[in-house]
Coordinates of C-alpha atoms in Angstrom, one line a residue:
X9 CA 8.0 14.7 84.4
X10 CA 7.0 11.7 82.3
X11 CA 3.4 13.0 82.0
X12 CA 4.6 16.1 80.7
X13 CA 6.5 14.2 78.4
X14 CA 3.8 12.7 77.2
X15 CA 2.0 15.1 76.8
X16 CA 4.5 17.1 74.8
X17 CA 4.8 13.9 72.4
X18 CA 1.0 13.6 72.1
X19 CA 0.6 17.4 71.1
X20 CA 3.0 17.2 68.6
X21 CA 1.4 14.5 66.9
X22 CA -1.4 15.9 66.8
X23 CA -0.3 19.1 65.9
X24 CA 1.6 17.8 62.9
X25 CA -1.8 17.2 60.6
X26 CA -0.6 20.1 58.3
X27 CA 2.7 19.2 57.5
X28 CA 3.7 18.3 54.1
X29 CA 5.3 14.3 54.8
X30 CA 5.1 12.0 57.8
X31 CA 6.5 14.5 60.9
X32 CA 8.5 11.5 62.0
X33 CA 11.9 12.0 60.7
X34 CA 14.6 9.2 60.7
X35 CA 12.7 7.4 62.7
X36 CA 14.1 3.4 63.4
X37 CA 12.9 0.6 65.6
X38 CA 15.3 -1.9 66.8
X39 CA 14.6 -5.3 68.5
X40 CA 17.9 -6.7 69.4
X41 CA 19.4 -9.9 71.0
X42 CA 22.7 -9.9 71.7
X43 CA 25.6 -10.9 74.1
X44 CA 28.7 -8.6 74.0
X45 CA 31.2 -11.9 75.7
X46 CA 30.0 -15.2 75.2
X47 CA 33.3 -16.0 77.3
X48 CA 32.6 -14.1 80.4
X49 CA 29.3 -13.9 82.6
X50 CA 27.6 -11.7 85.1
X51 CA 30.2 -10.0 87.5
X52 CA 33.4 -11.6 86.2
X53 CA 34.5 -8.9 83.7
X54 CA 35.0 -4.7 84.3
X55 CA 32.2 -3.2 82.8
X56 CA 30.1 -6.2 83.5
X57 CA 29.1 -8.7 80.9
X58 CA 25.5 -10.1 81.3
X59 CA 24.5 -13.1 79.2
X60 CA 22.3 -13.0 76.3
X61 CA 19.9 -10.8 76.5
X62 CA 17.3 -8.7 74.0
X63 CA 18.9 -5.2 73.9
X64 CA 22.3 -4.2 73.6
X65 CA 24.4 -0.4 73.8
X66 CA 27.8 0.8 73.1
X67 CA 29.1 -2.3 75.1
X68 CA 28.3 -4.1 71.9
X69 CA 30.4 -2.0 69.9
X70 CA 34.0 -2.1 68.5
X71 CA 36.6 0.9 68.1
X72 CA 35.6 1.1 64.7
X73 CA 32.1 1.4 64.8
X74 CA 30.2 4.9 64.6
X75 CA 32.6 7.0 63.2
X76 CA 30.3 9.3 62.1
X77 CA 27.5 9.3 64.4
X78 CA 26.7 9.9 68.3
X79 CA 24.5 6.3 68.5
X80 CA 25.4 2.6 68.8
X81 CA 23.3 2.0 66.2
X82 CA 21.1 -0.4 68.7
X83 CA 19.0 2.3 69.6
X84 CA 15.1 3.0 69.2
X85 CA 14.6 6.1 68.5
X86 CA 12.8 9.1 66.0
X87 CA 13.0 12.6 65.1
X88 CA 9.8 14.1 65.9
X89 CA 9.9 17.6 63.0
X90 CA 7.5 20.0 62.4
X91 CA 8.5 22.2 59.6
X92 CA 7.1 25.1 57.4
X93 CA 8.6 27.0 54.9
X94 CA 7.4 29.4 53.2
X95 CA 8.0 33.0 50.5
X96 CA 8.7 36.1 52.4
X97 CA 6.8 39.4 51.2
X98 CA 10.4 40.6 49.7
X99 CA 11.6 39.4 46.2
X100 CA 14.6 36.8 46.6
X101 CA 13.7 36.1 50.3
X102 CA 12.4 32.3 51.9
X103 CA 11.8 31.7 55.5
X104 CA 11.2 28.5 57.4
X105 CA 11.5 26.5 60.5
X106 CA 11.6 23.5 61.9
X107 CA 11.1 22.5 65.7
X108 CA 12.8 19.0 65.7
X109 CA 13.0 16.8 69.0
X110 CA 14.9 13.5 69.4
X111 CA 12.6 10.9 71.3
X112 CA 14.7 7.9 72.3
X113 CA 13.7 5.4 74.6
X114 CA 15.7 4.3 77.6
X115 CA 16.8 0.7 78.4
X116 CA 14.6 0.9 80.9
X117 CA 11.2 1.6 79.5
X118 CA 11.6 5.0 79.9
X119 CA 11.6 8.1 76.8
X120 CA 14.3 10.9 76.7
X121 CA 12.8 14.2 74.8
X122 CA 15.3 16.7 73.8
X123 CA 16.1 19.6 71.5
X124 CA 17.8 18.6 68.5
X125 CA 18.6 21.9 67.3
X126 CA 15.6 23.2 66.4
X127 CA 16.1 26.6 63.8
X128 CA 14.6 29.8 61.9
X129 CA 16.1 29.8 58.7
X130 CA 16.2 32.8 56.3
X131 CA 17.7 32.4 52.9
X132 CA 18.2 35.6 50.1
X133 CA 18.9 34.6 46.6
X134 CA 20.1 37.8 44.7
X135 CA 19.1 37.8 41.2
X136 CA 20.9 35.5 39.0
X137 CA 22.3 33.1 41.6
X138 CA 21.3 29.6 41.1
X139 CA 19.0 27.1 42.6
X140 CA 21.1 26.1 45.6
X141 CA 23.3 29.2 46.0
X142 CA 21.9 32.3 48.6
X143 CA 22.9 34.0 51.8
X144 CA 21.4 32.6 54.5
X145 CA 20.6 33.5 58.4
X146 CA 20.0 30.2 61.0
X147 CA 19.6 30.6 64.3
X148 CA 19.4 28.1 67.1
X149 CA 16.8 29.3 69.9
X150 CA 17.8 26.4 72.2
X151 CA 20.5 24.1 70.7
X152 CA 23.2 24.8 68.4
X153 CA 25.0 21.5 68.6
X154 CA 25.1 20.6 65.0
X155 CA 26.7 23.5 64.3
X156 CA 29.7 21.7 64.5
X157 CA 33.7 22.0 63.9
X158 CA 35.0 19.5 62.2
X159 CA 33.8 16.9 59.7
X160 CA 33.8 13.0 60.9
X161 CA 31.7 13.2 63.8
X162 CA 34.0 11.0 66.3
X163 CA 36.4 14.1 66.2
X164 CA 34.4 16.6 65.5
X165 CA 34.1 19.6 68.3
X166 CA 32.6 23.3 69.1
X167 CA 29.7 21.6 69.8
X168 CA 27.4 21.7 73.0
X169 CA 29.7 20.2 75.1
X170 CA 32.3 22.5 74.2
X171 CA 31.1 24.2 77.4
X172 CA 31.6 21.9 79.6
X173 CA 28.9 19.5 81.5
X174 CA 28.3 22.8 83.5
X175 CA 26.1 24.5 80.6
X176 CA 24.3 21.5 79.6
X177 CA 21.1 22.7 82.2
X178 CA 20.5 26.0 80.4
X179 CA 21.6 24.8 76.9
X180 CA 23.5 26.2 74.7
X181 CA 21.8 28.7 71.7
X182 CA 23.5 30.2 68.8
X183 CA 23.2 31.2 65.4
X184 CA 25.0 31.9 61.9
X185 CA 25.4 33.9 58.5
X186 CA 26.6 31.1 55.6
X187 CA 27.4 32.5 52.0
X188 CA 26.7 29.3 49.8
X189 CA 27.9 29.4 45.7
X190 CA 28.3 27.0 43.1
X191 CA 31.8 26.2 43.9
X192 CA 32.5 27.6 47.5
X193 CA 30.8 28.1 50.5
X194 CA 31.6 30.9 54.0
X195 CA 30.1 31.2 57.1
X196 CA 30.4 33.0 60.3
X197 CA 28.5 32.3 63.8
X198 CA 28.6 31.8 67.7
X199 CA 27.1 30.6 70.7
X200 CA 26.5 31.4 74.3
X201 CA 26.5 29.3 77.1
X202 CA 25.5 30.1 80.8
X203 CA 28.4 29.4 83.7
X204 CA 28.7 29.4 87.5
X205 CA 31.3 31.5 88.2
X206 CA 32.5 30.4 91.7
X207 CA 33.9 33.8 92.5
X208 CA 30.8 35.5 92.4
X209 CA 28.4 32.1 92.9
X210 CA 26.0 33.5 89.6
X211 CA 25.8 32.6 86.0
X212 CA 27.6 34.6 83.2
X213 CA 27.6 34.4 79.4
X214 CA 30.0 32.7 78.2
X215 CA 30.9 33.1 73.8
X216 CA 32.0 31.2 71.3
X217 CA 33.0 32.1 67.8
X218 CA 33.3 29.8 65.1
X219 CA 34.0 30.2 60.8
X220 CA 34.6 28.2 58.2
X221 CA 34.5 27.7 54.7
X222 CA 35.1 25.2 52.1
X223 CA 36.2 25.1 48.2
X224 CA 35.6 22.7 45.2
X225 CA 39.5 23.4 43.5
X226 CA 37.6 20.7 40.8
X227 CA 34.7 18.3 40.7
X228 CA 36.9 15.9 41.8
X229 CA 38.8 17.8 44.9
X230 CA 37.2 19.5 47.8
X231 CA 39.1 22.1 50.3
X232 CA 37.6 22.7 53.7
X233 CA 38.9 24.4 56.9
X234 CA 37.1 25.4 60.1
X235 CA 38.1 27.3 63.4
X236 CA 36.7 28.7 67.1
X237 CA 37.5 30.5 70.0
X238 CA 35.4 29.5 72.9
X239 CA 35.4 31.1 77.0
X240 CA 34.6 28.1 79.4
X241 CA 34.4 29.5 82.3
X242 CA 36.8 29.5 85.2
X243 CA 38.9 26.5 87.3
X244 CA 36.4 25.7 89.7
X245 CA 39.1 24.2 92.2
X246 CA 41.0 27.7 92.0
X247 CA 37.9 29.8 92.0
X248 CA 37.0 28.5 95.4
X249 CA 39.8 29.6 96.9
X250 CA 39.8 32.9 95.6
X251 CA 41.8 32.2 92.3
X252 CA 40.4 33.6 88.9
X253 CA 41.7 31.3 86.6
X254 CA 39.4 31.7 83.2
X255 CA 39.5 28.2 81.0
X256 CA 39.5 29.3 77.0
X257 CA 39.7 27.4 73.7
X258 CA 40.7 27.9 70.7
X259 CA 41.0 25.5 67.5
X260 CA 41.5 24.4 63.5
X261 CA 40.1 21.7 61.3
X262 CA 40.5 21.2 57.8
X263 CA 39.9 18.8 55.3
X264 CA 40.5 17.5 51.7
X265 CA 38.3 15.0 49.8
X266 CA 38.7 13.8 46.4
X267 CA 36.1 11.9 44.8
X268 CA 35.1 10.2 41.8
X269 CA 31.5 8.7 41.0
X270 CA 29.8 9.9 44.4
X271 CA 29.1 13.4 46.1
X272 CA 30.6 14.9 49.3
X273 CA 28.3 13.4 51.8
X274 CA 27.5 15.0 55.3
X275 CA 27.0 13.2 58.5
X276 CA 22.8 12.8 59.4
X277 CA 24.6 14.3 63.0
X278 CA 25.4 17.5 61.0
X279 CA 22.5 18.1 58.9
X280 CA 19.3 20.1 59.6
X281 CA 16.4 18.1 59.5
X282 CA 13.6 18.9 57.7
X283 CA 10.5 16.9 56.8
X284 CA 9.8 17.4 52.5
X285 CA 9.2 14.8 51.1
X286 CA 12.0 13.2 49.6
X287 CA 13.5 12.4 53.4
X288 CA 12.7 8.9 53.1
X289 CA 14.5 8.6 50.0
X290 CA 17.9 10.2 51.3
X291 CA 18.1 8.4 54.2
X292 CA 16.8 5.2 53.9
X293 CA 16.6 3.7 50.0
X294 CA 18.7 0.3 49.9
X295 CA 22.2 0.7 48.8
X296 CA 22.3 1.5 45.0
X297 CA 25.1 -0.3 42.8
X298 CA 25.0 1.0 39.5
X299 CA 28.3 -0.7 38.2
X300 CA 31.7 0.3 37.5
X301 CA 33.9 1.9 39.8
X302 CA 33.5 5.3 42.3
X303 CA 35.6 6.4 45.7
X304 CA 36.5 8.7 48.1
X305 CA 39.2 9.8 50.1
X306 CA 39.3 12.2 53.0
X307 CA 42.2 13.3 55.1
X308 CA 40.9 15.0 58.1
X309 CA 43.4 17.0 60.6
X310 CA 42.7 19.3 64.0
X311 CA 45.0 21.1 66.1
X312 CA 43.2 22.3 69.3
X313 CA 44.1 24.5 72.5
X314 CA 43.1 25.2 76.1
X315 CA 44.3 26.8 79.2
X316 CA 43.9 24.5 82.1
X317 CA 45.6 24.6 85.9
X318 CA 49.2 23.9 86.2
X319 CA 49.2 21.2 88.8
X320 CA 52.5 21.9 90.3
X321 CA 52.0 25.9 90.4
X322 CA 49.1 27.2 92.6
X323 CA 47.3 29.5 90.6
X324 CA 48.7 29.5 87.5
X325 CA 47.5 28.0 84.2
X326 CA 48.7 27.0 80.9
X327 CA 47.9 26.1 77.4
X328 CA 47.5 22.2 76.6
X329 CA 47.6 21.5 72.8
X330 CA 46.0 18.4 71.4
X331 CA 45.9 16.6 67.9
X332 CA 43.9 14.4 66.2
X333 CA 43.8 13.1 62.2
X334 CA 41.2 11.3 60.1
X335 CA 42.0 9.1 57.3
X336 CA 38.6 7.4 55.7
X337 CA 38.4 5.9 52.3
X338 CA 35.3 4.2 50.7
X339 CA 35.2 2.5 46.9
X340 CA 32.5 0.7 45.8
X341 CA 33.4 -1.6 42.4
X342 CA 30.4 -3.1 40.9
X343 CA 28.6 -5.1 43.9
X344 CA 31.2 -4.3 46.1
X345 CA 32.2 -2.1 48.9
X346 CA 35.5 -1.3 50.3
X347 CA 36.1 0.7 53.3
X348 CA 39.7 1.4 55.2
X349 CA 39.5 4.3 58.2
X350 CA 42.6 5.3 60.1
X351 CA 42.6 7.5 63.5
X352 CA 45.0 9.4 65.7
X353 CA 43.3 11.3 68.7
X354 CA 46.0 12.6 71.7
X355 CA 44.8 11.8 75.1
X356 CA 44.5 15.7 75.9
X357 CA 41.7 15.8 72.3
X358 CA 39.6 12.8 73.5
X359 CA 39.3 14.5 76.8
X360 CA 38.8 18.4 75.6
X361 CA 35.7 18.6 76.1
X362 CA 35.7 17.6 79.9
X363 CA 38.6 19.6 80.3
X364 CA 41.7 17.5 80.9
X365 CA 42.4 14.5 83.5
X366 CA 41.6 15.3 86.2
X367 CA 39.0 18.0 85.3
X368 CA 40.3 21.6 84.5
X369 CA 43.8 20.2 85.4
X370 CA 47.0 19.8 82.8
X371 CA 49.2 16.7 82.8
X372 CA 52.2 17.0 85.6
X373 CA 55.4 17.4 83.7
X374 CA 57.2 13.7 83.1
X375 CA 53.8 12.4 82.3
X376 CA 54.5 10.1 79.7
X377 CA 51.7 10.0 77.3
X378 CA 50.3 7.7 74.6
X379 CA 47.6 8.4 71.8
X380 CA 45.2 6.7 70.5
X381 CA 45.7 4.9 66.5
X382 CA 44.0 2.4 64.8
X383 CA 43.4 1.3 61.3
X384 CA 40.5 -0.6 60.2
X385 CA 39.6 -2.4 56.7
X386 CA 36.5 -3.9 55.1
X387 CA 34.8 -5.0 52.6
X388 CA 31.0 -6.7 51.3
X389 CA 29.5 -7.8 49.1
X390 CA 25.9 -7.5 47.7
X391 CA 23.7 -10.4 46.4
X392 CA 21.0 -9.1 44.8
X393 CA 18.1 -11.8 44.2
X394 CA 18.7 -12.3 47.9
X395 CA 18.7 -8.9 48.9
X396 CA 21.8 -10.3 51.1
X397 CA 25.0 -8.4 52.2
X398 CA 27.7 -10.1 53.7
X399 CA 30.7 -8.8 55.0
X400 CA 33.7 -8.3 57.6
X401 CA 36.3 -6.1 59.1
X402 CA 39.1 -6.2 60.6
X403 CA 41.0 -3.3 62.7
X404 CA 43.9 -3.0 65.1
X405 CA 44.3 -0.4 67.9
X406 CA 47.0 1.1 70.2
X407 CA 44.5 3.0 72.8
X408 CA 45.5 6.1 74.3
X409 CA 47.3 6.0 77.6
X410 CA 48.8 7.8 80.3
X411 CA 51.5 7.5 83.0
X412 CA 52.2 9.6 86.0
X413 CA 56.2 10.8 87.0
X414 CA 57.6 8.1 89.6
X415 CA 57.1 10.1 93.0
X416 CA 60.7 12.0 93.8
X417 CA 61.7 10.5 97.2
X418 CA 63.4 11.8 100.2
X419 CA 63.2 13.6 103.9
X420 CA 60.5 11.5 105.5
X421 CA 58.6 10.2 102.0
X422 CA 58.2 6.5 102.9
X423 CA 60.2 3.5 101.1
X424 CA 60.0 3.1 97.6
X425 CA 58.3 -0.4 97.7
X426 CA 55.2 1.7 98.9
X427 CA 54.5 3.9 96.3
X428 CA 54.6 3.8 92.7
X429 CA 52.8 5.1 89.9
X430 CA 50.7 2.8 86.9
X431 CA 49.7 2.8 83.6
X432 CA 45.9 4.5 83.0
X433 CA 44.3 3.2 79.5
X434 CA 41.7 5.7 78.3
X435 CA 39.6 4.2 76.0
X436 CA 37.2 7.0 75.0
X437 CA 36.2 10.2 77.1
X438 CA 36.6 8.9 81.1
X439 CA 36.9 5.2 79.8
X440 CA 39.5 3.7 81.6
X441 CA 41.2 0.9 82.8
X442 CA 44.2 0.8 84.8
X443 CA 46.7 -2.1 84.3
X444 CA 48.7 -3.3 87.7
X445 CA 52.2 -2.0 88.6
X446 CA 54.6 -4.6 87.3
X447 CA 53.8 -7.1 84.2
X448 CA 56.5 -9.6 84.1
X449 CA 58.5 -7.8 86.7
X450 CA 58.3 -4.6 83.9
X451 CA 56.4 -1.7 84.2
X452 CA 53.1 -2.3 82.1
X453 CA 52.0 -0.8 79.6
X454 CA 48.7 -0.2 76.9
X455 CA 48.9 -3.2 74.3
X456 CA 47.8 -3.2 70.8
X457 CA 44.1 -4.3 70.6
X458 CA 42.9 -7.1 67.7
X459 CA 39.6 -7.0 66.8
X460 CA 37.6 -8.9 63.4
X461 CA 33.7 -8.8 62.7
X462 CA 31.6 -10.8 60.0
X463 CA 28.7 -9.5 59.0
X464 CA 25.5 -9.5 56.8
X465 CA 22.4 -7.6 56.1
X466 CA 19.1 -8.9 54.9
X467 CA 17.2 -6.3 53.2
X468 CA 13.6 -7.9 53.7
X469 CA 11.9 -4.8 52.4
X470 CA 12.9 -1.2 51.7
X471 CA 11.9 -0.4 55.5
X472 CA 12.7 -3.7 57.1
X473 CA 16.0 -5.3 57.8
X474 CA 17.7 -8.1 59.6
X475 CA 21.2 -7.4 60.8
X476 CA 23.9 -10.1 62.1
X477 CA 27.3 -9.3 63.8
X478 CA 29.3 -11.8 65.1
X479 CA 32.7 -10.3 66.5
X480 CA 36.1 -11.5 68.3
X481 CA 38.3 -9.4 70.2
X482 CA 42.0 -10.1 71.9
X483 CA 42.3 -6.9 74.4
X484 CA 45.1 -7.7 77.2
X485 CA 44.3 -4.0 78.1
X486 CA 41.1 -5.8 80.2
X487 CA 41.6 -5.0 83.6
X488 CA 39.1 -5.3 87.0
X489 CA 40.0 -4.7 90.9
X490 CA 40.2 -7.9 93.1
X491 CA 41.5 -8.0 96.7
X492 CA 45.1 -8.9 97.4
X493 CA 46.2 -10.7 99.9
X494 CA 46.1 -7.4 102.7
X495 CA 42.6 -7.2 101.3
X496 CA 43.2 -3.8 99.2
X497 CA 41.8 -3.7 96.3
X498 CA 44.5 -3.9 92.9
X499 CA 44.4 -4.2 89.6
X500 CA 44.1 -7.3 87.8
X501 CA 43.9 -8.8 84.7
X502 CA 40.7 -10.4 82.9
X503 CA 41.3 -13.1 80.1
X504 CA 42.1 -11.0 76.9
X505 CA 39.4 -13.1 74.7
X506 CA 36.2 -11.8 73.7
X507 CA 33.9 -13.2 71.6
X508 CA 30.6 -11.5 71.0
X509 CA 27.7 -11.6 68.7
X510 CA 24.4 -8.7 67.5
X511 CA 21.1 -9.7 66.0
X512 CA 18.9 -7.1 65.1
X513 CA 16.0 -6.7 63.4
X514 CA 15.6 -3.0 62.6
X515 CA 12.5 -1.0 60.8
X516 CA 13.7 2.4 59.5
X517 CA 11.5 4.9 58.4

């Protein structure tokens, strides 16, 4: 496998001598050194902190961080495009493609090639519609995951993984019809996914629909709203038994920006990459401060849907709703920058796309539930004959949480003083951490997480930077398993200090 790899990377270089700019698209080398605790060392904490070490991963981020990509940021790691376009033989018509991979390399050495939703686009501009306006056909031959719902990636969904983990060998293909005007913008598409279905032990297709559009009421005030319906398959644990329990979803997103001094920007996660030759300059020129003052504000909201298993009904199913709202503000005032960015996810959104907890399963009735909220501020500011950005944020976070029903007792159950029920933190998707039974001689329950960061960039040229981080964290939330004195393994807790640091030196191009 990793000669074919090779050999797939070493072809497309050499394949990419006709292309109009470099065929490496957002392309960024990271050498990093970094500790994510100071405090703790090897095997003492739950995920385990190492010392300081060159490399780092999602371990070394905060809640904060990311909010509108899929990487740590830490990564190494290129878009590999080759991309033609090109006038069709009928008046108004333009074709072109682009095959576009995503090389990154593994901790270990190792490179990771995958589709990153490669496309054949056709666009028709009927006579008299301007520059950027036409109708437009894209299709996805092998992934269509950034043809997304949703508009901050970190709750963003109707991607890939919509499907479920189950899909993800065969990928997951689609296509879609966008009307694109001065002002206002419609589209219309789907995908299709390949299933087991456990009844019959083959794969089926599997659909999804998705639309959207989006309105500029002013220059100043932007309108967008999304929805899909997708099929997921069926509950595996019923299907086994006989059961045909079929998993669907359906869901809304919409969105309202107003901003003053700056455009409505899309996440790199959302865009379709192509290599002309002003990529360099849109994704990589040092931060521009002309002066004066310039914002925007975005209120993001989705209301999603899915059937899952009743788990205290064999056989039956039904529908589990879940929430979540953005709130992201950025200003920048001269030779500063300003940021503030407020969540809400439900437990049953951050876990949509697994279905549930457990898998394809709702939440028994009494469950008392917790979502996740934080709100995070920062600011920097630029020194230019230094080429020097210093900065810091500060956030707080009440993570998302769950807690069974307390076990009804009676007949022959045993004494109470041998069962019980505890508190699950879910951090992000299948992150957890479950706190002990009593706190205090109280039930326990999720704190509030603290968490500041300074930080500074060195721009040392327009392709080379240094990057500092150092961050402290007060999480009480920290649990790991230790034996008691029976020699069963229980929850405990780790010290709620963490104090962490990230030095990078970073080439983007």
């Amino acid at each position: 496998m990793k000669t074919l790899q090779k050999l797939a990377l070493s072809g497309l270089i050499s394949l990419s001598a006709p292309a109009w700019a470099s065929d490496f698209v957002d392309t960024r080398l990271s050498f990093v050194f970094a500790d994510d605790n100071v405090l703790a060392g090897s095997g003492e904490t739950t995920p385990n902190s190492p010392n300081a070490r060159f490399g780092a991963g999602n371990q070394n981020t905060q809640f904060y961080d990311n909010f509108n990509t899929r990487f740590s940021g830490f990564e190494s790691l290129s878009n590999v495009v080759l991309y033609k376009r090109a006038p069709a033989f009928f008046e108004g018509l333009t074709t072109e493609a682009a095959l576009t991979l995503v090389v990154l390399e593994r901790p270990s050495g190792g490179v990771d090639i995958r589709d990153n939703s490669s496309y054949i686009r056709l666009n028709y501009q009927p006579p008299g519609w301007g520059e950027k306006e036409g109708i437009s056909l894209v299709g996805f031959p092998v992934s269509a995951d950034r043809f997304r719902l949703g508009y901050a990636f970190r709750i963003s969904w109707g991607g890939s993984g919509v499907f479920t983990t189950r899909s993800a060998a065969n990928g997951v293909p689609g296509g879609k019809i966008q009307i694109t005007r001065d002002n206002w913008y419609a589209y219309v598409g789907g995908k299709t996914a390949l299933i087991q279905n456990e009844l019959i032990l083959e794969e089926e297709t599997k659909y999804g629909v998705m639309a959207g559009a989006g309105w500029d009421i002013l220059e100043t005030l932007r309108v967008e709203a999304g929805g899909g319906y997708f099929q997921k398959g069926l509950v595996p644990g019923l299907a086994t038994l006989g059961v045909e329990a079929p998993v669907n979803a359906a869901g809304l997103s919409g969105q309202i920006v107003y901003h003053v001094g700056v455009p409505v920007g899309t996440s790199v996660d959302f865009r379709l990459y192509k290599n002309d030759p002003d990529i360099y300059q849109r994704f990589f020129a040092p931060e521009k401060y002309p002066g004066g003052l310039s914002y925007t504000v975005s209120l993001e909201g989705s209301y999603l849907s899915q059937t899952l298993e009743k788990p205290n009904e064999f056989g039956a199913t039904k529908p589990q709703g879940s929430t979540a709202v953005a709130l992201q503000a950025r200003a920048k005032y001269d030779l500063w920058r300003f940021s503030l960015l407020g969540l809400y996810r439900s437990l049953s959104f951050i876990q949509f796309e697994v279905p549930g907890f457990p898998p394809f399963q709702d939440f028994p009735d009494g469950t008392e539930l917790r979502p996740e909220m934080f709100l995070a501020v920062g600011a920097d500011y630029h020194l230019p004959k230094l080429h020097l950005t210093p900065g810091f944020i500060v956030g707080v976070q009440q993570p998302a949480s769950f807690r069974s029903p307390t076990p009804v007792l009676g007949g022959n159950n045993p004494p109470e003083n041998l069962i019980g029920t505890r508190t699950v933190v879910v951090r992000d998707v299948n992150q957890l951490s479950i706190l002990p039974e009593t706190c205090g001689g109280g039930v326990c329950r999720a704190e509030p997480i603290y968490s500041a960061k300074a930080t500074f960039r060195w721009d040392l040229s327009e392709s080379v930077a240094a990057v500092g981080e150092v961050y402290y964290t007060y999480d009480t939330n920290r649990t790991t398993f230790r034996d008691d004195v029976t020699g069963v393994a229980q929850p405990s807790f780790e010290r709620p200090h963490a104090l962490g640091f990230n030095t990078l030196l970073q080439a983007r191009f």
